[in-house]
mmCIF file of C-alpha atoms and ligand atoms in Angstrom:
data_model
loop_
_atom_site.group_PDB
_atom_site.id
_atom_site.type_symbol
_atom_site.label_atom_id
_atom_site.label_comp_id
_atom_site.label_asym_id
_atom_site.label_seq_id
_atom_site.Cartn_x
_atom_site.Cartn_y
_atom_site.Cartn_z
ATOM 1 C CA UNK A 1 -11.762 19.998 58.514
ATOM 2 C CA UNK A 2 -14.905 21.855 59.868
ATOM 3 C CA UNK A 3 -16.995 18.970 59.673
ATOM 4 C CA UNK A 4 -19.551 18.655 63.218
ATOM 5 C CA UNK A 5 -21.878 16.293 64.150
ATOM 6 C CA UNK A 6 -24.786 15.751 66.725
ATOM 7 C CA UNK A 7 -25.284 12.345 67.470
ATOM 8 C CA UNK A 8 -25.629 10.480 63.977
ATOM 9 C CA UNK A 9 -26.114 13.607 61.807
ATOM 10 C CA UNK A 10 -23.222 14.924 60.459
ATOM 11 C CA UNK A 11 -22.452 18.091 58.940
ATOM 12 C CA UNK A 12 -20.002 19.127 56.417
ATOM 13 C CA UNK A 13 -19.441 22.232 58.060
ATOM 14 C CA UNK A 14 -20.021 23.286 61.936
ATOM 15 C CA UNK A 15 -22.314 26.757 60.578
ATOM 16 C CA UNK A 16 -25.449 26.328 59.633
ATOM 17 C CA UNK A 17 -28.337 29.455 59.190
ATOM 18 C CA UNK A 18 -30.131 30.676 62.355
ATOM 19 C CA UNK A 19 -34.265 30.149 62.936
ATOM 20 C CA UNK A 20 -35.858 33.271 60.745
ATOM 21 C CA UNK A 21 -33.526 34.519 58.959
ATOM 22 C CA UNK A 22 -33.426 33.905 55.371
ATOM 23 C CA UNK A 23 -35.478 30.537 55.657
ATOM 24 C CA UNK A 24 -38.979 31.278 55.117
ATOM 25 C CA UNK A 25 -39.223 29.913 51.351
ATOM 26 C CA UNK A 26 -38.157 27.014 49.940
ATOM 27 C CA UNK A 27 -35.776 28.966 47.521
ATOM 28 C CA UNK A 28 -33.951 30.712 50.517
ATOM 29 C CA UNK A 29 -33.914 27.280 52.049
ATOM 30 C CA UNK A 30 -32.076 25.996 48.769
ATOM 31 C CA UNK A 31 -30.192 29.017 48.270
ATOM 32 C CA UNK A 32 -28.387 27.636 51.964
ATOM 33 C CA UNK A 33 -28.227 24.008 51.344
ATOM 34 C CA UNK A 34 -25.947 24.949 47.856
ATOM 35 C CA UNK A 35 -23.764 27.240 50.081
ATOM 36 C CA UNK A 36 -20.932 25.870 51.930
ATOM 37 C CA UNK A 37 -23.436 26.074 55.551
ATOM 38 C CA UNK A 38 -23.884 22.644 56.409
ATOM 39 C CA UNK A 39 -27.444 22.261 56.743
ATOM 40 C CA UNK A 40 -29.995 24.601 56.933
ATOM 41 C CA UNK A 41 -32.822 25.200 59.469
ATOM 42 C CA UNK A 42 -36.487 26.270 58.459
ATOM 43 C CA UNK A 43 -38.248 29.096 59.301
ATOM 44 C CA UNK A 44 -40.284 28.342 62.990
ATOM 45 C CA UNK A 45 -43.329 26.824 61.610
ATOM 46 C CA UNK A 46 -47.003 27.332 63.317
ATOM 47 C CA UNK A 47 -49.814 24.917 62.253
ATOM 48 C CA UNK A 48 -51.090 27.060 59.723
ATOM 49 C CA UNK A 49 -49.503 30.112 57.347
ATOM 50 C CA UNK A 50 -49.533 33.097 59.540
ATOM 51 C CA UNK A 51 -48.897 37.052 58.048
ATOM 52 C CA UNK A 52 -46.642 37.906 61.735
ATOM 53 C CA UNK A 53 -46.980 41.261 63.001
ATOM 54 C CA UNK A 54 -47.272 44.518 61.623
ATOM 55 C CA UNK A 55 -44.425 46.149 59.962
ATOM 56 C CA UNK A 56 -41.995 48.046 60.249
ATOM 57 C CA UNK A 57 -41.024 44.737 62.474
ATOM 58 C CA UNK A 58 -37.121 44.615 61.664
ATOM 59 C CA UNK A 59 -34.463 47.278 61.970
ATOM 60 C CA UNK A 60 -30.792 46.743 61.592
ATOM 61 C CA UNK A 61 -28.407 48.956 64.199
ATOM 62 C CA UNK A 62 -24.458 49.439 63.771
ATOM 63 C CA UNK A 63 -24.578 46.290 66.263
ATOM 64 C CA UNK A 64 -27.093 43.990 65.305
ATOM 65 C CA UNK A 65 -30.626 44.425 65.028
ATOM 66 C CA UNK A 66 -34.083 44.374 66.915
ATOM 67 C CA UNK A 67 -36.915 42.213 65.546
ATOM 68 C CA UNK A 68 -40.671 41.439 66.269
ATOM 69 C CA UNK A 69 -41.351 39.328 63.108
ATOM 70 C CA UNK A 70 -44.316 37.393 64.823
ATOM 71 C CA UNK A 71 -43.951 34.184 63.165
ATOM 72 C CA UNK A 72 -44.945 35.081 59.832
ATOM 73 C CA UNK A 73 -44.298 31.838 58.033
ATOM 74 C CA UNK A 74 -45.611 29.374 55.019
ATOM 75 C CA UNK A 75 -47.234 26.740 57.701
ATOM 76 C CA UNK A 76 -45.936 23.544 58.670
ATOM 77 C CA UNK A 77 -47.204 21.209 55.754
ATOM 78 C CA UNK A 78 -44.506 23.296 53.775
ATOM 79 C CA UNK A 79 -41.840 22.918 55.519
ATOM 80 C CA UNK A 80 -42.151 19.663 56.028
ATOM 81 C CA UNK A 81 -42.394 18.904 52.807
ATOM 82 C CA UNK A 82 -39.197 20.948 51.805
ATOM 83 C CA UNK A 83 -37.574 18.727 54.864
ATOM 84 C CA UNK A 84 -38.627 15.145 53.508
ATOM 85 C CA UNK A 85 -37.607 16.282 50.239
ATOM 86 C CA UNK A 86 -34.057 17.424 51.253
ATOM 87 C CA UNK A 87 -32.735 15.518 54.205
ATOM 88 C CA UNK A 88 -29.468 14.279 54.662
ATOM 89 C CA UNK A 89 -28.132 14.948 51.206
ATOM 90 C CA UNK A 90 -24.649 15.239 50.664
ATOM 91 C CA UNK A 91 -23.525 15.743 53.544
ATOM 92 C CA UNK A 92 -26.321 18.150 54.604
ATOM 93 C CA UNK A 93 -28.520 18.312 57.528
ATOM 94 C CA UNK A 94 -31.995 20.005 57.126
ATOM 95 C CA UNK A 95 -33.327 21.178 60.547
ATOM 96 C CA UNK A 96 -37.222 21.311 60.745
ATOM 97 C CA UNK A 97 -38.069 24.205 63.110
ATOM 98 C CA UNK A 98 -41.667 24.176 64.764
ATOM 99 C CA UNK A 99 -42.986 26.985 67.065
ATOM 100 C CA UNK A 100 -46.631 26.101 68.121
ATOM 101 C CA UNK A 101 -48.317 29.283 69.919
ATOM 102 C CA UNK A 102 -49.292 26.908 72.385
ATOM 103 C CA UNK A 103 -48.772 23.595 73.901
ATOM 104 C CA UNK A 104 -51.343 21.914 72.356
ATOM 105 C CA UNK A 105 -50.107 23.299 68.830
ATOM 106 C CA UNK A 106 -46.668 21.828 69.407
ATOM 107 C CA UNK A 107 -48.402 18.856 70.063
ATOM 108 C CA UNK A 108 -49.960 18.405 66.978
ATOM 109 C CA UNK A 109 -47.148 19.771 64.801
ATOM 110 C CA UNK A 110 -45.134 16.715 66.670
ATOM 111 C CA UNK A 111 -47.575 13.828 65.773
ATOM 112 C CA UNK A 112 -48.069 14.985 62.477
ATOM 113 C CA UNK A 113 -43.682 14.968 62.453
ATOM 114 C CA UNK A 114 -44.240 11.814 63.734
ATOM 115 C CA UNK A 115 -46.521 10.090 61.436
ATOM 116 C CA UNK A 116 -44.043 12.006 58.175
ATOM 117 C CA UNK A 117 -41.089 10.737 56.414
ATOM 118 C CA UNK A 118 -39.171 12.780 57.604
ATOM 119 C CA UNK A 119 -36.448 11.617 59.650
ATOM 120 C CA UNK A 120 -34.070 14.459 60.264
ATOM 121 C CA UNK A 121 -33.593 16.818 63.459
ATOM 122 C CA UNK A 122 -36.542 18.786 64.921
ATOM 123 C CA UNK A 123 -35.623 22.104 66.526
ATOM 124 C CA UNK A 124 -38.707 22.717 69.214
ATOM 125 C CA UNK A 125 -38.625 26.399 69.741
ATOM 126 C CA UNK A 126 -39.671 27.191 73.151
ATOM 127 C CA UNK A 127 -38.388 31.230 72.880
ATOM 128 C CA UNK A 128 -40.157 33.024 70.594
ATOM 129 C CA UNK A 129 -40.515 36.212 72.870
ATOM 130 C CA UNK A 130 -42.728 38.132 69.670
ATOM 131 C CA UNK A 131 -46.096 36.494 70.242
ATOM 132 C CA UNK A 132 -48.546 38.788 71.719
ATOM 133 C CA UNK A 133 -50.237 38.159 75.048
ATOM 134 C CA UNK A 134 -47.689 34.800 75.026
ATOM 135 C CA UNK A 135 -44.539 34.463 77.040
ATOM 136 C CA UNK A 136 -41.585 32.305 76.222
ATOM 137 C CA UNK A 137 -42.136 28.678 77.777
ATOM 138 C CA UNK A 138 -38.542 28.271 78.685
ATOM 139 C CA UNK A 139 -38.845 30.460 81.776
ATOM 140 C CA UNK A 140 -41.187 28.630 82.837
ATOM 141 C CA UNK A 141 -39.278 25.536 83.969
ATOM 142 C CA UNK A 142 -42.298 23.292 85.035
ATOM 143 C CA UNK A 143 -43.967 23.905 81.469
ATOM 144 C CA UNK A 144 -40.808 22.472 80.018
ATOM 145 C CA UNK A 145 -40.824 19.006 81.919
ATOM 146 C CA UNK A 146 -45.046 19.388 80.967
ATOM 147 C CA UNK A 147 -44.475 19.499 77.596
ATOM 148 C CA UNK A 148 -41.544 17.160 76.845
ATOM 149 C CA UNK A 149 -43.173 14.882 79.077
ATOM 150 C CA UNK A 150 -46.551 15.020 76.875
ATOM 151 C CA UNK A 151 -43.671 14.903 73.591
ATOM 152 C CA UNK A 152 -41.775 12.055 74.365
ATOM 153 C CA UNK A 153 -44.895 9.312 75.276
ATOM 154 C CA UNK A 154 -45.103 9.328 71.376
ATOM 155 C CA UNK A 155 -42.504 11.208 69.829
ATOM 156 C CA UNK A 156 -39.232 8.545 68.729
ATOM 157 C CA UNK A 157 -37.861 10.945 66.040
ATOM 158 C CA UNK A 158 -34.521 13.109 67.112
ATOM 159 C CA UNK A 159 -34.994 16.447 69.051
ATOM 160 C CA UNK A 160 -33.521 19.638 70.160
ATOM 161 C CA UNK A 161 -34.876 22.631 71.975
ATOM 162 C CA UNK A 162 -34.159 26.518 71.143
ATOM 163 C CA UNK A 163 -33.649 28.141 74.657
ATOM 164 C CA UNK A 164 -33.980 31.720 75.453
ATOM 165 C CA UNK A 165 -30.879 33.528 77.139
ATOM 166 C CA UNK A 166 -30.988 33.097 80.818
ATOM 167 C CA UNK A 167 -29.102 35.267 83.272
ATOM 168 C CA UNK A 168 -29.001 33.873 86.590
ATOM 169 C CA UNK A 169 -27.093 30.846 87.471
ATOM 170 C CA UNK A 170 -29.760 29.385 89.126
ATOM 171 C CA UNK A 171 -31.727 28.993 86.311
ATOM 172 C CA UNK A 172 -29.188 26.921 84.344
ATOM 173 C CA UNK A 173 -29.099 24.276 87.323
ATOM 174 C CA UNK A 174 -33.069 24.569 86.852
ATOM 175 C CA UNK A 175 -32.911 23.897 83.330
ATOM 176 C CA UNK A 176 -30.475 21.765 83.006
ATOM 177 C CA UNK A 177 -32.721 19.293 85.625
ATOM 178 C CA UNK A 178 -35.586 19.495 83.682
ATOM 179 C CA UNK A 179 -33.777 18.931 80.513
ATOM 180 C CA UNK A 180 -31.313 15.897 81.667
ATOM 181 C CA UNK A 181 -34.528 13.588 82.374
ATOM 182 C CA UNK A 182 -35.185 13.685 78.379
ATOM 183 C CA UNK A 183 -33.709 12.220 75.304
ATOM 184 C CA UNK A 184 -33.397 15.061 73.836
ATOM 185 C CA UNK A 185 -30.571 15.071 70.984
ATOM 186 C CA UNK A 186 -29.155 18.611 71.381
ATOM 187 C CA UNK A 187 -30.335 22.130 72.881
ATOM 188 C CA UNK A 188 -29.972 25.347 70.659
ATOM 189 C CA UNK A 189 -28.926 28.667 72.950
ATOM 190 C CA UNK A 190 -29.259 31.162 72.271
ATOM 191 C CA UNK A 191 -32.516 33.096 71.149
ATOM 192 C CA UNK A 192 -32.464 36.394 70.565
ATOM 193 C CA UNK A 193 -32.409 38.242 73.884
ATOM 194 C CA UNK A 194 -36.249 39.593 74.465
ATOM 195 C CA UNK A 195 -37.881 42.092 74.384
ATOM 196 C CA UNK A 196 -35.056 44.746 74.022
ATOM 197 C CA UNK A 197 -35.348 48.525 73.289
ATOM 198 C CA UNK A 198 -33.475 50.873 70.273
ATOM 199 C CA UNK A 199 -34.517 54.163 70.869
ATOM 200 C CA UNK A 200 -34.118 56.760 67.738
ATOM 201 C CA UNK A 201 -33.029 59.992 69.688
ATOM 202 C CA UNK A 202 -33.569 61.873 66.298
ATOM 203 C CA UNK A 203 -37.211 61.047 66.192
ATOM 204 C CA UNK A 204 -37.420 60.819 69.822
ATOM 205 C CA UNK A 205 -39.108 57.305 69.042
ATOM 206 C CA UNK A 206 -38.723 53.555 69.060
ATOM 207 C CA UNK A 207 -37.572 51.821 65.858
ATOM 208 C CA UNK A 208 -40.158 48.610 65.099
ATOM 209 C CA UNK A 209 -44.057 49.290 65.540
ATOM 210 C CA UNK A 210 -45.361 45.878 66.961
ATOM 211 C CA UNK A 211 -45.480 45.820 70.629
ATOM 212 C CA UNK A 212 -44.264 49.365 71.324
ATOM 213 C CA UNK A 213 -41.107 49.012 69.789
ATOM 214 C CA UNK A 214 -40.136 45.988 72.032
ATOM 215 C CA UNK A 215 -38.247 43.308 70.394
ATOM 216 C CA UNK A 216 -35.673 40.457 70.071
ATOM 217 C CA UNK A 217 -31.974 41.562 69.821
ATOM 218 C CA UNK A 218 -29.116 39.706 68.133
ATOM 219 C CA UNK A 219 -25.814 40.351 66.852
ATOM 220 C CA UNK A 220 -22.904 41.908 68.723
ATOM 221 C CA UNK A 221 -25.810 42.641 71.686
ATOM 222 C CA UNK A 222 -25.836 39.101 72.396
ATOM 223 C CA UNK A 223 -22.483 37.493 72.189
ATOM 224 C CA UNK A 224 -21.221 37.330 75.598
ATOM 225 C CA UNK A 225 -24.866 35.889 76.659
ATOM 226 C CA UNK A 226 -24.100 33.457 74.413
ATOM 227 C CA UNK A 227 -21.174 32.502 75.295
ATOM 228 C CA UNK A 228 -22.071 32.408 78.651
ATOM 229 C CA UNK A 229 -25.182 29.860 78.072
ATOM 230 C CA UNK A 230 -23.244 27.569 75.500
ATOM 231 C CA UNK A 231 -20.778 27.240 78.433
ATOM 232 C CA UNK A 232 -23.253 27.025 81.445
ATOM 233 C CA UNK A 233 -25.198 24.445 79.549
ATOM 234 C CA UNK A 234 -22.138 22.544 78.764
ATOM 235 C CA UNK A 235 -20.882 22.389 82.004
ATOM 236 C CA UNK A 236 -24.409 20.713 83.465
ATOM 237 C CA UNK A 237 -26.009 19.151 80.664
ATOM 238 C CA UNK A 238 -25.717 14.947 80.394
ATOM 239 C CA UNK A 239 -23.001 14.781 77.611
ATOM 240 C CA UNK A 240 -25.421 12.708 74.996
ATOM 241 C CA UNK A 241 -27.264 16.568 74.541
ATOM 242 C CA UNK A 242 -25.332 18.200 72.511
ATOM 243 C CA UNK A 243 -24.807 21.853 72.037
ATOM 244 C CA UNK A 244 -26.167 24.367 68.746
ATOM 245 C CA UNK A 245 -23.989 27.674 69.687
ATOM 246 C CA UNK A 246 -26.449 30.783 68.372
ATOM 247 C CA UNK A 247 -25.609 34.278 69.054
ATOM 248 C CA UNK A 248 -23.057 37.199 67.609
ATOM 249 C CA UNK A 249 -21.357 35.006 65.146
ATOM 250 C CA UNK A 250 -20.023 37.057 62.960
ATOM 251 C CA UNK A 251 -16.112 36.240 62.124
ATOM 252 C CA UNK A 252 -14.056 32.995 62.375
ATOM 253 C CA UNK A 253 -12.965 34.042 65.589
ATOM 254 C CA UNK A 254 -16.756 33.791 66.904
ATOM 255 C CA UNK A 255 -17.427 30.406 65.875
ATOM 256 C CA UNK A 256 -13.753 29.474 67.558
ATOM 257 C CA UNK A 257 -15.334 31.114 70.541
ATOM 258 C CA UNK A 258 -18.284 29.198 70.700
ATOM 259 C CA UNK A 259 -16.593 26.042 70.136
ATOM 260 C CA UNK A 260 -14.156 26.746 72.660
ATOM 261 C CA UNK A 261 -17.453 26.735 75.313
ATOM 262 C CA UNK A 262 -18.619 23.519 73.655
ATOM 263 C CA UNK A 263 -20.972 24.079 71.086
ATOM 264 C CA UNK A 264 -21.179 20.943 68.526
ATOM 265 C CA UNK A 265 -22.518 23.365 65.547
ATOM 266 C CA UNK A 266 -23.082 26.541 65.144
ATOM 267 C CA UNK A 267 -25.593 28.664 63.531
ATOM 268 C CA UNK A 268 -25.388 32.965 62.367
ATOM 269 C CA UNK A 269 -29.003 35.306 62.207
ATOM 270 C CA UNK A 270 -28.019 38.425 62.475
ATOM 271 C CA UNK A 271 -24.950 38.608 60.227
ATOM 272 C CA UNK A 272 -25.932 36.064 57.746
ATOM 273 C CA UNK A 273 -28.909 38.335 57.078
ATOM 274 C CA UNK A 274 -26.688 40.721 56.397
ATOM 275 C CA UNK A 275 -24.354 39.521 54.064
ATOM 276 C CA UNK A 276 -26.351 36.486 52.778
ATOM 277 C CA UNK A 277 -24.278 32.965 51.761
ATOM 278 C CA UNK A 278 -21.429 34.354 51.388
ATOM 279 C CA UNK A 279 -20.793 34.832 54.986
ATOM 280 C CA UNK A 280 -20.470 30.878 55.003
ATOM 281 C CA UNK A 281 -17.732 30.541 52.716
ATOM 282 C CA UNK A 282 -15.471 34.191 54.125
ATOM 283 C CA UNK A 283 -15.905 32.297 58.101
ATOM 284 C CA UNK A 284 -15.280 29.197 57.025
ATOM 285 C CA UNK A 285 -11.770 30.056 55.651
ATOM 286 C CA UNK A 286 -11.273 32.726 58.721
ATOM 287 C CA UNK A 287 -11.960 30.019 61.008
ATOM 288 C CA UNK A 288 -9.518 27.727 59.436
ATOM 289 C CA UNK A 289 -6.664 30.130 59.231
ATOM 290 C CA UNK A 290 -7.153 30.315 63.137
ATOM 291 C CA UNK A 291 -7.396 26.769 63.409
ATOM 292 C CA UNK A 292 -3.961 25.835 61.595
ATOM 293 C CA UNK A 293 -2.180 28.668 63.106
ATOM 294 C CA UNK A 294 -3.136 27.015 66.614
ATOM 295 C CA UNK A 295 -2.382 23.684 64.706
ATOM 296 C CA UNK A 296 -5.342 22.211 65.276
ATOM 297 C CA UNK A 297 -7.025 19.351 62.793
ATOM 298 C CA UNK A 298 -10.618 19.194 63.652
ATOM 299 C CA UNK A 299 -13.170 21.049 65.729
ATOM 300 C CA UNK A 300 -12.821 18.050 68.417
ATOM 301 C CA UNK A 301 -9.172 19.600 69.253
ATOM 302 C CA UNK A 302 -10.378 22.440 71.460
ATOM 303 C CA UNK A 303 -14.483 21.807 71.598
ATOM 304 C CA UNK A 304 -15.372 22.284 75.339
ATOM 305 C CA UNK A 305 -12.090 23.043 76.082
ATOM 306 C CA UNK A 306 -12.289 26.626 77.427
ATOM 307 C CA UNK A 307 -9.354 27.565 80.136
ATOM 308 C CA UNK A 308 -10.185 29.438 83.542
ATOM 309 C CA UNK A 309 -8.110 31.197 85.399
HETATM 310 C C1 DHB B 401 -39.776 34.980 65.964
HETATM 311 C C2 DHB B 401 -38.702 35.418 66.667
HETATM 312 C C3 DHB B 401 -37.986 34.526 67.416
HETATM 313 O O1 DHB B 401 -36.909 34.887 68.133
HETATM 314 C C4 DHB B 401 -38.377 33.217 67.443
HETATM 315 O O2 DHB B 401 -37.718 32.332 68.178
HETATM 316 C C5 DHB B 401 -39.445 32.781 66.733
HETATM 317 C C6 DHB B 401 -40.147 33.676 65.989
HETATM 318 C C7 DHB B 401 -40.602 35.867 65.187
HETATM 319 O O3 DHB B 401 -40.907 36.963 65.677
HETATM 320 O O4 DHB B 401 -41.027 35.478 64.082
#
């Protein structure tokens, strides 16, 4: 079986959609929740409906793709609704993504969370690197205690934190301080890796127009980071935070990967934009060929279970 769980949400399968891709309307959203994913997470949601940035502000490569989307989304009052309308059916997880452009924002989006129906998973997304003038709160470690100290005086619902990739060891110890003194229910790593460059030699010019052609890379880029935080994380988070394992799934033997490093579920941006649903359905029977000709039952057989040498 590739049934998952994070605390007491379970999922019918361990892959759900990434943050942004495919998400932003409610018929994408459906679209997911009818496809053999197990859950589906919204689009990051900012107070109010926001355009994003300028276009063109996605390009695809031959290994993944480089994005400066700049939130556009359909506000939070919309995704909320879509979330109290479709939680926890059959076996289904929706995942209510918020991305405030500032602390206070967050704030607000929280309460109003808060005072909802809705009692599902929140995914507070603390990397957004495409914001103008803004810089991703998760570097900045004593922001993180500041603002999930101001969350949890009133927030009692369930939730998890997107983290950007980090790259020094160091800063997983930091993290993982700041992070252990909070109930939080389960961490998502990774975001897309910042404020990366695809240069067209052709055109002797960058590829996306907002920000000088600076933007958020995912796919194959990003695997290895990805690996490498699901497995740092693991290895110094309190075990009641679980693990969402984001970044260069793409085949059966990625999610087995991530897994392997301890991620709880898994969720695919990059290459479920590019092949839509059906990527759900194709890994999930990839993974399971892998899985019986290892012999193993259930996901809990190998999670965390990584060898070194
Ligand atoms: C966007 C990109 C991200 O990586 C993210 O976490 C949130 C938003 C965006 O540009 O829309």
């Amino acid at each position: 079986s590739l049934k998952a769980n994070i605390g007491k949400y379970e999922f019918n399968n361990v892959m759900l959609n990434a943050a942004g891709i495919r998400c932003a309307t409610t018929d994408e959203l459906t679209k997911v929740l009818n496809s053999e994913a197990g859950g589906c997470v919204t689009k990051s949601a900012t107070p109010e409906p926001r355009e994003g940035n300028e276009s063109p502000r996605m390009k695809a490569t031959p290994l993944g793709c480089i994005n400066s989307m700049g939130l556009p989304n359909h506000g939070l009052d919309y995704y909320l609704k879509f979330a109290e309308e479709n939680q926890g059916k059959d076996g289904k997880q929706v995942l209510l993504s918020i991305a405030g452009l500032t602390v206070d924002q967050n704030l607000e989006m929280l309460h109003k969370i808060q005072e909802s129906s809705f009692n599902g998973l929140v995914e507070l997304n603390l990397s957004c690197p495409n914001i103008k003038g803004e810089s991703q709160i998760a570097y900045d470690f004593e922001a993180v205690r500041d603002i999930l100290t101001k969350t949890f005086k009133f927030f009692t619902k369930d939730l998890g934190i997107k983290l950007p990739p980090y790259f020094d060891l160091h800063q997983f110890d930091q993290i993982a301080d700041v992070l252990n003194d909070f109930p939080i229910a389960y961490v998502n790593s990774i975001n897309s890796i910042g404020n990366g460059l695809i240069v067209n030699p052709e055109t002797e010019s960058v590829v996306i127009k907002p920000k000088g052609g600076f933007g958020g890379l995912g796919g194959d880029y990003v695997k290895p980071t990805a690996l490498a935080n699901v497995r740092a994380l693991r290895l110094r988070l309190k075990p009641e935070i679980a693990i969402i394992g984001t970044g260069g799934i793409k085949s059966g033997r990625d999610v087995f990967e991530h897994v392997l490093c301890g991620a709880n579920v898994v969720q695919i941006g990059t290459a479920f934009g590019f092949e839509d649903v059906k990527i759900f359905s194709r890994i999930s029977k990839e993974l399971s060929e892998i899985m019986a000709e290892k012999g193993y039952s259930s996901l809990d057989d190998f999670r965390g279970k990584l060898k070194t040498l």
